[in-house]
Coordinates of C-alpha atoms and ligand atoms in Angstrom, one line a residue:
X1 CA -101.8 -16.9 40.4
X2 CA -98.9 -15.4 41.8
X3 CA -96.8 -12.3 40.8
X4 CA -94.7 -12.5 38.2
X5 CA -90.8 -10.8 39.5
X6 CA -92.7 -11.1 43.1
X7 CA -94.4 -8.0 41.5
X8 CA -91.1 -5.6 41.1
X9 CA -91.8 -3.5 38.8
X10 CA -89.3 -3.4 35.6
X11 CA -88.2 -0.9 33.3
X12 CA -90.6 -1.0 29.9
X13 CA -89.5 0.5 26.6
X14 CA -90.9 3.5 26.2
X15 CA -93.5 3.6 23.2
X16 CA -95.2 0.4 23.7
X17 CA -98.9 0.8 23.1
X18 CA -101.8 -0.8 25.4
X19 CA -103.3 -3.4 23.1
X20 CA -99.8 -4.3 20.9
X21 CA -97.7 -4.3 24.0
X22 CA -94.5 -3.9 22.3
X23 CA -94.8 -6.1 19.1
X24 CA -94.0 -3.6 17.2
X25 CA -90.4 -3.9 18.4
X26 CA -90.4 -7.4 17.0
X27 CA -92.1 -6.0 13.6
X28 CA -90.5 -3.0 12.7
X29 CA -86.7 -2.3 12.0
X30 CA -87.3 1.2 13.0
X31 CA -88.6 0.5 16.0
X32 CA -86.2 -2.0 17.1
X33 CA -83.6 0.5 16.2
X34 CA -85.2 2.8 18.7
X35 CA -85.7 0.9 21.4
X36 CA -82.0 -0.4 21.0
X37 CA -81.1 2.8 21.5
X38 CA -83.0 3.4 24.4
X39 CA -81.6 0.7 25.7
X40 CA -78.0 1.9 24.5
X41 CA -78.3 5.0 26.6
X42 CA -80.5 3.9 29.7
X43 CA -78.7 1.2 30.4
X44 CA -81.4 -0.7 32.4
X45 CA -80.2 -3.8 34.4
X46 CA -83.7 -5.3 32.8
X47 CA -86.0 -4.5 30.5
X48 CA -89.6 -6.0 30.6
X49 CA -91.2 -6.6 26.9
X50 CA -95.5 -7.4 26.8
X51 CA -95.9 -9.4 23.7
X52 CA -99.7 -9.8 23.8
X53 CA -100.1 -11.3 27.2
X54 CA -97.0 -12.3 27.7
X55 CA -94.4 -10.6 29.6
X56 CA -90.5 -11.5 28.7
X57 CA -87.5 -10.2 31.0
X58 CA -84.6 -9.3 29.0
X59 CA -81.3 -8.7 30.0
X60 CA -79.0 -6.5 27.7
X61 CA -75.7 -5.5 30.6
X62 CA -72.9 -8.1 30.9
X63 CA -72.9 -7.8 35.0
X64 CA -76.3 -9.3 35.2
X65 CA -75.7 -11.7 32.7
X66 CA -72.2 -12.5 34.6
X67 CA -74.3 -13.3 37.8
X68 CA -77.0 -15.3 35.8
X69 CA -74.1 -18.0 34.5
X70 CA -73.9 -18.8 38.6
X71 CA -74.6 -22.8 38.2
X72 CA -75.5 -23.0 42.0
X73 CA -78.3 -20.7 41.9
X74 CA -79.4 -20.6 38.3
X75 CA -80.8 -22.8 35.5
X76 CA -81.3 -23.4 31.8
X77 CA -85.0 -21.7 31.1
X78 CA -87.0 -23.3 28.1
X79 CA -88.0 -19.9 26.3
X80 CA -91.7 -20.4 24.9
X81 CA -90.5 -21.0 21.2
X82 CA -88.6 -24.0 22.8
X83 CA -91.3 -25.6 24.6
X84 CA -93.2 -25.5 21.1
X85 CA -89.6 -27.3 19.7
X86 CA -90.5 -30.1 22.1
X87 CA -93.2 -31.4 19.9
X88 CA -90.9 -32.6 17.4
X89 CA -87.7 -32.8 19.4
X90 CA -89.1 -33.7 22.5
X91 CA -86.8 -34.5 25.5
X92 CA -83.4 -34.6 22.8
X93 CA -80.6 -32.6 24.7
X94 CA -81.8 -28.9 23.5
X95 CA -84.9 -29.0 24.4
X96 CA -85.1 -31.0 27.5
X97 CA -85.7 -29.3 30.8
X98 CA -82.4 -30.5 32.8
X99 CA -84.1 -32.1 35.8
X100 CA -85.8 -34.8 32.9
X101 CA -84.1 -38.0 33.5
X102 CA -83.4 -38.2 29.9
X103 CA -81.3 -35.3 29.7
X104 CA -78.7 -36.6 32.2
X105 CA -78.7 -39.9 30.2
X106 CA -78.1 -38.4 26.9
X107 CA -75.6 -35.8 28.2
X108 CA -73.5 -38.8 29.2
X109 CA -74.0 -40.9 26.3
X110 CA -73.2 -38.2 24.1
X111 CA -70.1 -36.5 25.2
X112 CA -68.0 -38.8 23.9
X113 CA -69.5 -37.6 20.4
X114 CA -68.5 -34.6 20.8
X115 CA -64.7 -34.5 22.3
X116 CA -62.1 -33.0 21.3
X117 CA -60.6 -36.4 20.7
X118 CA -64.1 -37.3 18.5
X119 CA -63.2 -34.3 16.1
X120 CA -60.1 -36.5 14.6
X121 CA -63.2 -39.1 13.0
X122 CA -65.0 -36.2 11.6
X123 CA -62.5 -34.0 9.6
X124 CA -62.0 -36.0 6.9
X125 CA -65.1 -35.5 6.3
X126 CA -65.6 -31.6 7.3
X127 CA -63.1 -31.2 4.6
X128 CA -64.7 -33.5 1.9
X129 CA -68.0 -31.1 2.5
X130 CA -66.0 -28.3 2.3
X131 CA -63.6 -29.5 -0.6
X132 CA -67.8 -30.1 -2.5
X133 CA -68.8 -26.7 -1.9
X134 CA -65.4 -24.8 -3.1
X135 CA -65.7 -26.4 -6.6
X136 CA -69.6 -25.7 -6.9
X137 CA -68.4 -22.3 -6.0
X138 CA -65.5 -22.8 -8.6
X139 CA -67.7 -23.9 -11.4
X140 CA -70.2 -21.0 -10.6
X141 CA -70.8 -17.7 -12.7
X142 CA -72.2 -14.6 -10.8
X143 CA -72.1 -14.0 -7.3
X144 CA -73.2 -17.1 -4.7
X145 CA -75.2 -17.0 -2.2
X146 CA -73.5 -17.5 1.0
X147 CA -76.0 -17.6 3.7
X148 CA -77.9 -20.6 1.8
X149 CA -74.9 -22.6 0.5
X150 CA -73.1 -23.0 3.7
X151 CA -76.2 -24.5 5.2
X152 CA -75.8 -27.0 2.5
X153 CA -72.1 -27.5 4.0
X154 CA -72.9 -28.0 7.3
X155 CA -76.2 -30.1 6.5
X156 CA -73.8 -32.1 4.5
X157 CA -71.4 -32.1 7.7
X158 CA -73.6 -33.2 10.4
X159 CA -75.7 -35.3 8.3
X160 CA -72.6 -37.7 7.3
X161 CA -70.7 -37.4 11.0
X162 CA -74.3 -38.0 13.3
X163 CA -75.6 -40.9 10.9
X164 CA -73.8 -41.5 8.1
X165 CA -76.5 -39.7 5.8
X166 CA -75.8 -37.8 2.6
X167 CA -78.6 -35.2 1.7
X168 CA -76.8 -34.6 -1.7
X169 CA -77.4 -30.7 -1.2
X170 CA -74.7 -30.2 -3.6
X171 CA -76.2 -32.3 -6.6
X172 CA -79.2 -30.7 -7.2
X173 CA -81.0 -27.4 -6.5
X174 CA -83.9 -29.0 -5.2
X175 CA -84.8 -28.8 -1.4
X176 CA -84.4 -32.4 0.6
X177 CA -87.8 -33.2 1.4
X178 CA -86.1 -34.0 5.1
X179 CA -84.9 -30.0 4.3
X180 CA -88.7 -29.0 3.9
X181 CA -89.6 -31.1 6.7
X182 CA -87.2 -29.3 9.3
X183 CA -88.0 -25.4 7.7
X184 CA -92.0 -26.7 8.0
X185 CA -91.2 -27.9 12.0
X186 CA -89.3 -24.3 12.7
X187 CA -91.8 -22.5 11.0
X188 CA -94.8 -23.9 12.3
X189 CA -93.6 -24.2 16.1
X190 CA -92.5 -20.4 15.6
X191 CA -96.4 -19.9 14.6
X192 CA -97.3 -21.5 17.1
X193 CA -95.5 -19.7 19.6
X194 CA -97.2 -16.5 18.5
X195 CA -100.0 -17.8 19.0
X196 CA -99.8 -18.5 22.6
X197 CA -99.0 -14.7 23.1
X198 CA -102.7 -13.6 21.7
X199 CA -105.6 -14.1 23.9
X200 CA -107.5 -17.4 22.8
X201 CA -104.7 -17.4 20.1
X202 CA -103.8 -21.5 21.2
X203 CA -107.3 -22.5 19.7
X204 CA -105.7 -21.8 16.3
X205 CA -103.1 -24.5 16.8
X206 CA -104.1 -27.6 15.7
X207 CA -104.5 -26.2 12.3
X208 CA -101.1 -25.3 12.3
X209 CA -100.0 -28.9 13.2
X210 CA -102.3 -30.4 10.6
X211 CA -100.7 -28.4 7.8
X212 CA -97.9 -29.5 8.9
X213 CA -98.5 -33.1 9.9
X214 CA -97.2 -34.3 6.6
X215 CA -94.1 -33.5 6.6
X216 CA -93.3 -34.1 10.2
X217 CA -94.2 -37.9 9.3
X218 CA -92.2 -37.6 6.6
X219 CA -89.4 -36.6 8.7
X220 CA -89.8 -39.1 11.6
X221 CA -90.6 -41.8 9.5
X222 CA -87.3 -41.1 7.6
X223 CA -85.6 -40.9 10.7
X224 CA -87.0 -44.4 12.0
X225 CA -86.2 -46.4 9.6
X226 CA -82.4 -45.1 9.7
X227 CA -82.4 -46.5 13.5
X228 CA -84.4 -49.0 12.8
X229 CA -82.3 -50.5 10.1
X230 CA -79.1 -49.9 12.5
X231 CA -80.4 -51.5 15.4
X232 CA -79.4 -54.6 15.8
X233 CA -76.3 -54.5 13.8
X234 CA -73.5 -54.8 16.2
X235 CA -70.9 -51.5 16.5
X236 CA -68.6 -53.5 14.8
X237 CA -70.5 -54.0 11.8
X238 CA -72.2 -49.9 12.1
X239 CA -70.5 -47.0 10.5
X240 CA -69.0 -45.6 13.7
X241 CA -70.8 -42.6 13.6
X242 CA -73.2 -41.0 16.7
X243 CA -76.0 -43.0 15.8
X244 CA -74.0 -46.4 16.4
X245 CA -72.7 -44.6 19.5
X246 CA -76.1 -44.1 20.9
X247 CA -77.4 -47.5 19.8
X248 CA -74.7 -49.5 21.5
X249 CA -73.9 -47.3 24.8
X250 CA -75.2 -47.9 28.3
X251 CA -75.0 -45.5 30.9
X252 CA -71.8 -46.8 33.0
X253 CA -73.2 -46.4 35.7
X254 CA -76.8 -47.3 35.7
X255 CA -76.6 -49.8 32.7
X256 CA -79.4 -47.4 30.9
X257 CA -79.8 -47.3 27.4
X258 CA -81.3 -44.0 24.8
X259 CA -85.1 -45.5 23.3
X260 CA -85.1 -45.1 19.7
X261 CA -87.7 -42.9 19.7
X262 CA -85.3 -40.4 22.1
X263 CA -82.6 -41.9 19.4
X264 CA -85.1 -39.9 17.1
X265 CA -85.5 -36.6 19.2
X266 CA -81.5 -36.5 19.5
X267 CA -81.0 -36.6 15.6
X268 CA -83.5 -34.1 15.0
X269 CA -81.8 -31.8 17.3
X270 CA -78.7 -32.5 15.9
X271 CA -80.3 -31.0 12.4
X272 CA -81.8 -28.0 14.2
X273 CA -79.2 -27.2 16.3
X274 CA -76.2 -27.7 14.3
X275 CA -76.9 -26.6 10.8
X276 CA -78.5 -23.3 10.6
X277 CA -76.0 -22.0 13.4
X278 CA -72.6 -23.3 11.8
X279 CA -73.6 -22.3 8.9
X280 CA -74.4 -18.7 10.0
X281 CA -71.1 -18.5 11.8
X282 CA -69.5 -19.2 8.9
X283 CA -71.4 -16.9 6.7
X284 CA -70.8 -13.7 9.3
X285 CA -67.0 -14.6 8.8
X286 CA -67.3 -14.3 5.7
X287 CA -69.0 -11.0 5.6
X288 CA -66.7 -10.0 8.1
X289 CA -63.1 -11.0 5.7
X290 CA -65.1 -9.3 2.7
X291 CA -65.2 -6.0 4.6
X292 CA -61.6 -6.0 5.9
X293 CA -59.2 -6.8 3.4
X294 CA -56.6 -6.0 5.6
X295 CA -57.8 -9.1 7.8
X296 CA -58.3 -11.4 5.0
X297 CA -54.5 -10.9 4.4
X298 CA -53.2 -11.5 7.4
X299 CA -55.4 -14.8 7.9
X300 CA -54.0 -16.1 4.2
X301 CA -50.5 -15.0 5.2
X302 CA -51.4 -17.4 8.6
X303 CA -53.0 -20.3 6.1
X304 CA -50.1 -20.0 3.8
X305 CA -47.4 -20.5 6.5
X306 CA -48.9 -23.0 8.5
X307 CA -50.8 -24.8 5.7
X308 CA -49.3 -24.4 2.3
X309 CA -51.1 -22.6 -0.9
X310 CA -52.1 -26.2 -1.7
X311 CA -54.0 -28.5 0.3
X312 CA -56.1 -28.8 2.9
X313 CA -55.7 -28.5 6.6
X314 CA -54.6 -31.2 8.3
X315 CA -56.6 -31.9 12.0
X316 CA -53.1 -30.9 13.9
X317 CA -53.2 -27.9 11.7
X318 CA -56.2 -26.3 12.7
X319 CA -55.6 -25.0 16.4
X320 CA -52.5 -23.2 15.0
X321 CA -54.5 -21.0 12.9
X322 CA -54.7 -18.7 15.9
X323 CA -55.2 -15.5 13.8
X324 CA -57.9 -17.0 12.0
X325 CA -59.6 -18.0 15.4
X326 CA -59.5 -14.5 16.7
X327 CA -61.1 -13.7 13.4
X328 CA -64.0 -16.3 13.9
X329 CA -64.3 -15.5 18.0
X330 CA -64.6 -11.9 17.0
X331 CA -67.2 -12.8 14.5
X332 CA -69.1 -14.6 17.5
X333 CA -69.1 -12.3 19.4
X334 CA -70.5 -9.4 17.6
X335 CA -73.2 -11.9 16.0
X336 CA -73.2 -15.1 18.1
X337 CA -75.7 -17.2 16.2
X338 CA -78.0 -18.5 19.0
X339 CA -78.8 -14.7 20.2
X340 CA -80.1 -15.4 23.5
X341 CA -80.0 -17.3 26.6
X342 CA -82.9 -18.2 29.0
X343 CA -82.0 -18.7 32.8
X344 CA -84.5 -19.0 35.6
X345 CA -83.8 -19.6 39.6
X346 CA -83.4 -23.0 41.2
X347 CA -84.7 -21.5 44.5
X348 CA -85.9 -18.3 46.0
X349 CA -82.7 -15.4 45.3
X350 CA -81.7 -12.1 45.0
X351 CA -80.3 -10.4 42.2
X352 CA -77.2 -8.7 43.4
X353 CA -75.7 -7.4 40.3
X354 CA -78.5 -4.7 39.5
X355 CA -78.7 -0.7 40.6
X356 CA -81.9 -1.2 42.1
X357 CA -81.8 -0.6 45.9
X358 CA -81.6 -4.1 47.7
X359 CA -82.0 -5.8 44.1
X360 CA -84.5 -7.8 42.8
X361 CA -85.9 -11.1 43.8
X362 CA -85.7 -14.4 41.4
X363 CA -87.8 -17.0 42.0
X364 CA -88.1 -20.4 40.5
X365 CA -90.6 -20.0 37.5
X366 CA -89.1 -15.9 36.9
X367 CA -87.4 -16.3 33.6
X368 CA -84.7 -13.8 32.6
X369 CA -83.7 -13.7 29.2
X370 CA -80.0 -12.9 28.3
X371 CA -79.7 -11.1 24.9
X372 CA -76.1 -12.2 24.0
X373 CA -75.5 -9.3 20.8
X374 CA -76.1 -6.9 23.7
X375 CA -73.9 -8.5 26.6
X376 CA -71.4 -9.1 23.8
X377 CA -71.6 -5.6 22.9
X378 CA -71.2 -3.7 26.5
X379 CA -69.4 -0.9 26.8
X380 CA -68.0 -1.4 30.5
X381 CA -66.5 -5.0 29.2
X382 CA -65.7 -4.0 25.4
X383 CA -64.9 -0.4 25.2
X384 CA -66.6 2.6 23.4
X385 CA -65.4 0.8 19.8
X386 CA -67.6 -2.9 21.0
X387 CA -69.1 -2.0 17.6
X388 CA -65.7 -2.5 15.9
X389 CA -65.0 -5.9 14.5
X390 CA -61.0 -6.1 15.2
X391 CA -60.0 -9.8 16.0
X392 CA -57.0 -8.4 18.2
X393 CA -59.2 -7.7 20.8
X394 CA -58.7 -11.7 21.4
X395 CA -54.8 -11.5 22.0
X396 CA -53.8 -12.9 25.1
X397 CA -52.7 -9.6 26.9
X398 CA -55.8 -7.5 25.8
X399 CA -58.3 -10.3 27.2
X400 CA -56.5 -10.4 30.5
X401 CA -59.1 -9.9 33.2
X402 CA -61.2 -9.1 30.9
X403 CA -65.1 -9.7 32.9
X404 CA -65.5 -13.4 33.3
X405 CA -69.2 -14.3 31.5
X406 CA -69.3 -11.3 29.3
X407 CA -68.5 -13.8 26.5
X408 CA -71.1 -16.9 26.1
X409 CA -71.8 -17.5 22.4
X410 CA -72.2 -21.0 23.4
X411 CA -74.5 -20.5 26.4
X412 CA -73.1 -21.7 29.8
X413 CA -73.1 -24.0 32.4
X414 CA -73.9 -28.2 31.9
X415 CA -76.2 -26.8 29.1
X416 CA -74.1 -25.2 27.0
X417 CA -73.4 -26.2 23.6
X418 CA -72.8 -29.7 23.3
X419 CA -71.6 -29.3 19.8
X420 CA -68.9 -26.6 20.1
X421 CA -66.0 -28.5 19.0
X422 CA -67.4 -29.9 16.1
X423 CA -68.8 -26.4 15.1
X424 CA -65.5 -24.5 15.6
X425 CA -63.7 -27.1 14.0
X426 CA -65.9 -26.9 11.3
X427 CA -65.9 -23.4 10.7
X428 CA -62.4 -23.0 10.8
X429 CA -62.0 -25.5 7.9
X430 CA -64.8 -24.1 5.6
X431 CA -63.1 -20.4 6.3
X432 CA -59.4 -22.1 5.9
X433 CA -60.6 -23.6 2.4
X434 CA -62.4 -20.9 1.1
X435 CA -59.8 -17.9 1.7
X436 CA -57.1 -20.5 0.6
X437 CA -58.9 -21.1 -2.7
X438 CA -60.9 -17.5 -3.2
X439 CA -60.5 -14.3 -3.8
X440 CA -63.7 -12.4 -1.9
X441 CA -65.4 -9.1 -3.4
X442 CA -68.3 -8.2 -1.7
X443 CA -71.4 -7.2 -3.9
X444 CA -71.3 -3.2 -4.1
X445 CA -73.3 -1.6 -1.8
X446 CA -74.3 -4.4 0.1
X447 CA -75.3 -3.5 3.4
X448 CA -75.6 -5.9 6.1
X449 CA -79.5 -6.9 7.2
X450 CA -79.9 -9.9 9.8
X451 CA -82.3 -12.3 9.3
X452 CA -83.7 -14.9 12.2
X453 CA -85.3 -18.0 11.8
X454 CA -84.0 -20.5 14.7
X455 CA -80.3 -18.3 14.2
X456 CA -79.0 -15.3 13.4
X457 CA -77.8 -15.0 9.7
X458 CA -76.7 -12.3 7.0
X459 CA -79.9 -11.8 4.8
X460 CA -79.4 -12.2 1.1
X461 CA -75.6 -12.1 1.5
X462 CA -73.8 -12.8 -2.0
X463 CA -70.2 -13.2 -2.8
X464 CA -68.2 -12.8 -5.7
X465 CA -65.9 -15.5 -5.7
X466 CA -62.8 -15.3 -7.6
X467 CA -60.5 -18.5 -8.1
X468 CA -57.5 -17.1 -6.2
X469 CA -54.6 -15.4 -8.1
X470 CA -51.3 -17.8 -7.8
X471 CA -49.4 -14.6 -7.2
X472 CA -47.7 -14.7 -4.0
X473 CA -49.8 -12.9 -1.4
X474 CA -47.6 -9.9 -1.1
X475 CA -47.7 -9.2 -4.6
X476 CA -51.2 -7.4 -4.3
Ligands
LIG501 MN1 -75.3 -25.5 19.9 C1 -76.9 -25.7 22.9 C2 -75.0 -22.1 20.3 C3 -73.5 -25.4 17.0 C4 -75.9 -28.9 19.4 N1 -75.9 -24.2 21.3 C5 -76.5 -24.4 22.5 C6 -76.6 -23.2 23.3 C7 -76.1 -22.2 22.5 C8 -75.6 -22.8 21.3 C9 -76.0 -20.7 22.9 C10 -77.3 -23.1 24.6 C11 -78.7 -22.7 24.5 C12 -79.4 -22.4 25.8 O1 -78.8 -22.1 26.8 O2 -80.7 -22.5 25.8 N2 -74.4 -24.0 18.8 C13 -74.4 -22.7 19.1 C14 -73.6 -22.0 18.1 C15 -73.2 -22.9 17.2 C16 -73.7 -24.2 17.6 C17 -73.4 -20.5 18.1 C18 -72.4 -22.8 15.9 C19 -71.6 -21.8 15.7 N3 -74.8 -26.9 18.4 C20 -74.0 -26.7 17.4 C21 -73.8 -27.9 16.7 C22 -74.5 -28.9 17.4 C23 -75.1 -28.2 18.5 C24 -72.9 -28.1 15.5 C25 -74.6 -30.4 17.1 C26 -74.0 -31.1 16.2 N4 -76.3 -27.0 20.9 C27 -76.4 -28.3 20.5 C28 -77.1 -29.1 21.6 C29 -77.4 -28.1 22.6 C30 -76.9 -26.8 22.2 C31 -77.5 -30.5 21.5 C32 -78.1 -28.4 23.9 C33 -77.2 -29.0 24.9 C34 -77.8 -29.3 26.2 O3 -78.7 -28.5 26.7 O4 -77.4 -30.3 26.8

């Protein structure tokens, strides 16, 4: 077997122990404070973690992570909890490995999906998702819960604009067995992937799968028959959505068409990809215009002028909301929602952007991970206050030449986030609705914890929402 990093040796965080490695900074919130630290004030170019027996490269500075996002010599990674993914989404865009012929396909089937131009189809009903959630929030008594009820918007969102599919989250309190189905696939591959860092752990994993075997049938099975009842109809007589887009396209220029079982993989991705993050996006926000009343203000003053106290945005509306998009790049940029990027080398190459003498070689199979909080937090890009949440840091003269790359919320490259239209789009709505319709009081004392599943999310994050005073805004 050959060395991994051609056997450089890499910085370790101190305090790692011989038979834990250093689990403990996955375990323990005071010991990932520590080693955050120690990270803080070492600034290493990389950091090795041991995680049983496996070894992960991280990198926290945004000059390496800068020289990663070079397309020529570097590629999308699949991180191990991604190549455990691939059992239910298989080759689908996410979790593909690019030089699968299936990627390509889908990346060129789907674009069109996910335009600019596309966005027009889908806000009417972004804002019939959003316009449902407002008046549960309306009819509510105590604080809501944010984190969970804006995955129920933007389950709602992508479930009616990919295939035309309403999971009713808003009529009942009861989890969509499709829901269950999705939390059981996370949670089990995420099992599964700690598994594979214990010696002999992998034996174990078949268990895991038939525990969960249920409900992935459940899920594809679901799935199935909504492609299977499609298929066949022509796109005049579909719904328009992605689902008739990827029924009815071939390739233009090799005539190839998606299988329905990739149809499947694509769907599913869809769900995994674009709900828990959205809706975490959203929910920082709103932590965010809680905290800083003087912000929440300023972006009503902004929704007022260009919107009207009364109705909803209109699609032409939304990119001139430009304070309120400073407010939501801000957001993404202290807590961007998919926290980390895997890159690996497409040939032998030197890493040039490090302080080690004569730098250190990458080779194909080397996998660096880029931890996004931290490149989005770096002092030499973002100042001694990158802890500071102040949206003006986006104005156009105080991003001039700004490091290129030290911002990448959405990853980079071809296989970056196919879905970052329809998510900002998205999010701006929801935030444009709910500030124009709410009064925000955060719960006293609240203090904000992050909790990860596939995203990054406030944990147990409540709101009291108020039904907006009339009064004009300046009256406060
Ligand atoms: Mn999304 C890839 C972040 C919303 C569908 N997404 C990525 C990557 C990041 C990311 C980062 C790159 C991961 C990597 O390099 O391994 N995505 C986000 C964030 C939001 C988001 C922060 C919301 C905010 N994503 C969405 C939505 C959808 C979606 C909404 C779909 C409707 N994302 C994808 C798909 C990919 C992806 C599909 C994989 C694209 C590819 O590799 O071709």
């Amino acid at each position: 077997m050959r060395r991994h990093w051609s056997g450089h040796r890499l910085p370790r965080i101190p305090g790692g122990t011989r038979l834990a490695g250093d689990l403990e900074i996955l375990t323990s919130r005071p010991a990932a404070a520590r080693a955050l630290n120690w990270v803080r004030d070492e600034r290493p170019d990389m950091v090795e973690m041991r995680l049983g027996t496996r070894r992960v490269t991280l990198v926290p500075g945004a000059r390496l992570a800068g020289e990663l996002c070079d397309p020529k010599r570097f590629t999308k990674a699949l991180a191990p909890g991604m190549v455990e993914l691939r059992q239910y989404a298989g080759d689908g865009l996410f979790t593909a490995y690019s030089d699968e012929p299936n990627w390509q396909l889908a990346h060129d089937i789907l674009m069109p999906a996910f335009s600019k131009r596309a966005m027009i189809d889908y806000h009417d009903i972004m804002v019939g998702a959003v316009e449902q959630l407002c008046d549960r929030w309306q009819s509510s008594d105590g604080p809501v819960d944010v984190t969970h009820d804006t995955a129920k918007l933007t389950l709602e969102t992508i479930g009616r604009a990919a295939f035309s599919y309403e999971f009713g989250s808003f009529d009942s309190d009861e989890r969509h067995p499709m829901v269950a189905a999705l939390l059981r696939a996370l949670y089990t591959s995420g099992q599964k992937t700690k598994l594979g860092s214990v010696p002999g752990g992998r034996v174990l994993g078949p268990w895991y799968d038939l525990r969960n075997r249920e409900h992935q049938r459940y899920a594809d099975d679901l799935l199935d028959e909504l492609i299977g009842r499609r298929d066949g109809l022509g796109a005049a007589e579909g719904c328009g959505d992605i689902l008739d887009l990827m029924l009815s396209t071939r390739h233009p220029s090799t005539g190839e068409s998606l299988s329905q079982r990739n149809i499947r993989y694509q769907i599913l991705t869809f769900l995994v990809a674009g709900y828990e993050t959205t809706a975490s996006a959203i929910s920082f926000a709103l932590y965010y215009l809680a905290q800083h009343p003087d912000v929440l203000e300023r972006v009503r003053a902004e929704i007022d002028d260009v919107i009207g106290a009364d109705a909803a945005p209109t699609f032409d509306q939304v990119p001139r909301l430009r304070y309120l998009r400073r407010v939501l790049d801000e957001t993404l940029r202290l807590w961007p929602a998919a926290p980390t990027m895997a890159r690996t080398a497409v040939r032998d190459t030197v890493l040039t952007e490090t302080t080690a003498p004569g730098g250190y070689t990458m080779r194909p199979g080397d996998v660096a991970v880029v931890v996004l909080p931290l490149t989005h937090r770096d002092p030499d890009v973002w100042g001694e206050d990158a802890d500071v949440f102040d949206p003006d840091r986006w104005l156009p003269d105080r991003s001039k030449g700004r490091m290129p790359h030290a911002y990448k919320p959405f990853g980079t490259g071809e296989r970056a986030c196919i879905g970052r239209q329809f998510a900002l789009h998205e999010t701006m709505i929801a935030l444009a609705q709910i500030v124009r319709r709410f009064d925000l009081e955060p719960e006293p004392g609240y203090e904000l914890d992050i909790t990860t599943r596939m995203s990054l999310a406030p944990r147990r994050f409540r709101l009291d929402v108020a039904t907006r005073e009339r009064s004009p805004v300046a009256a406060r």
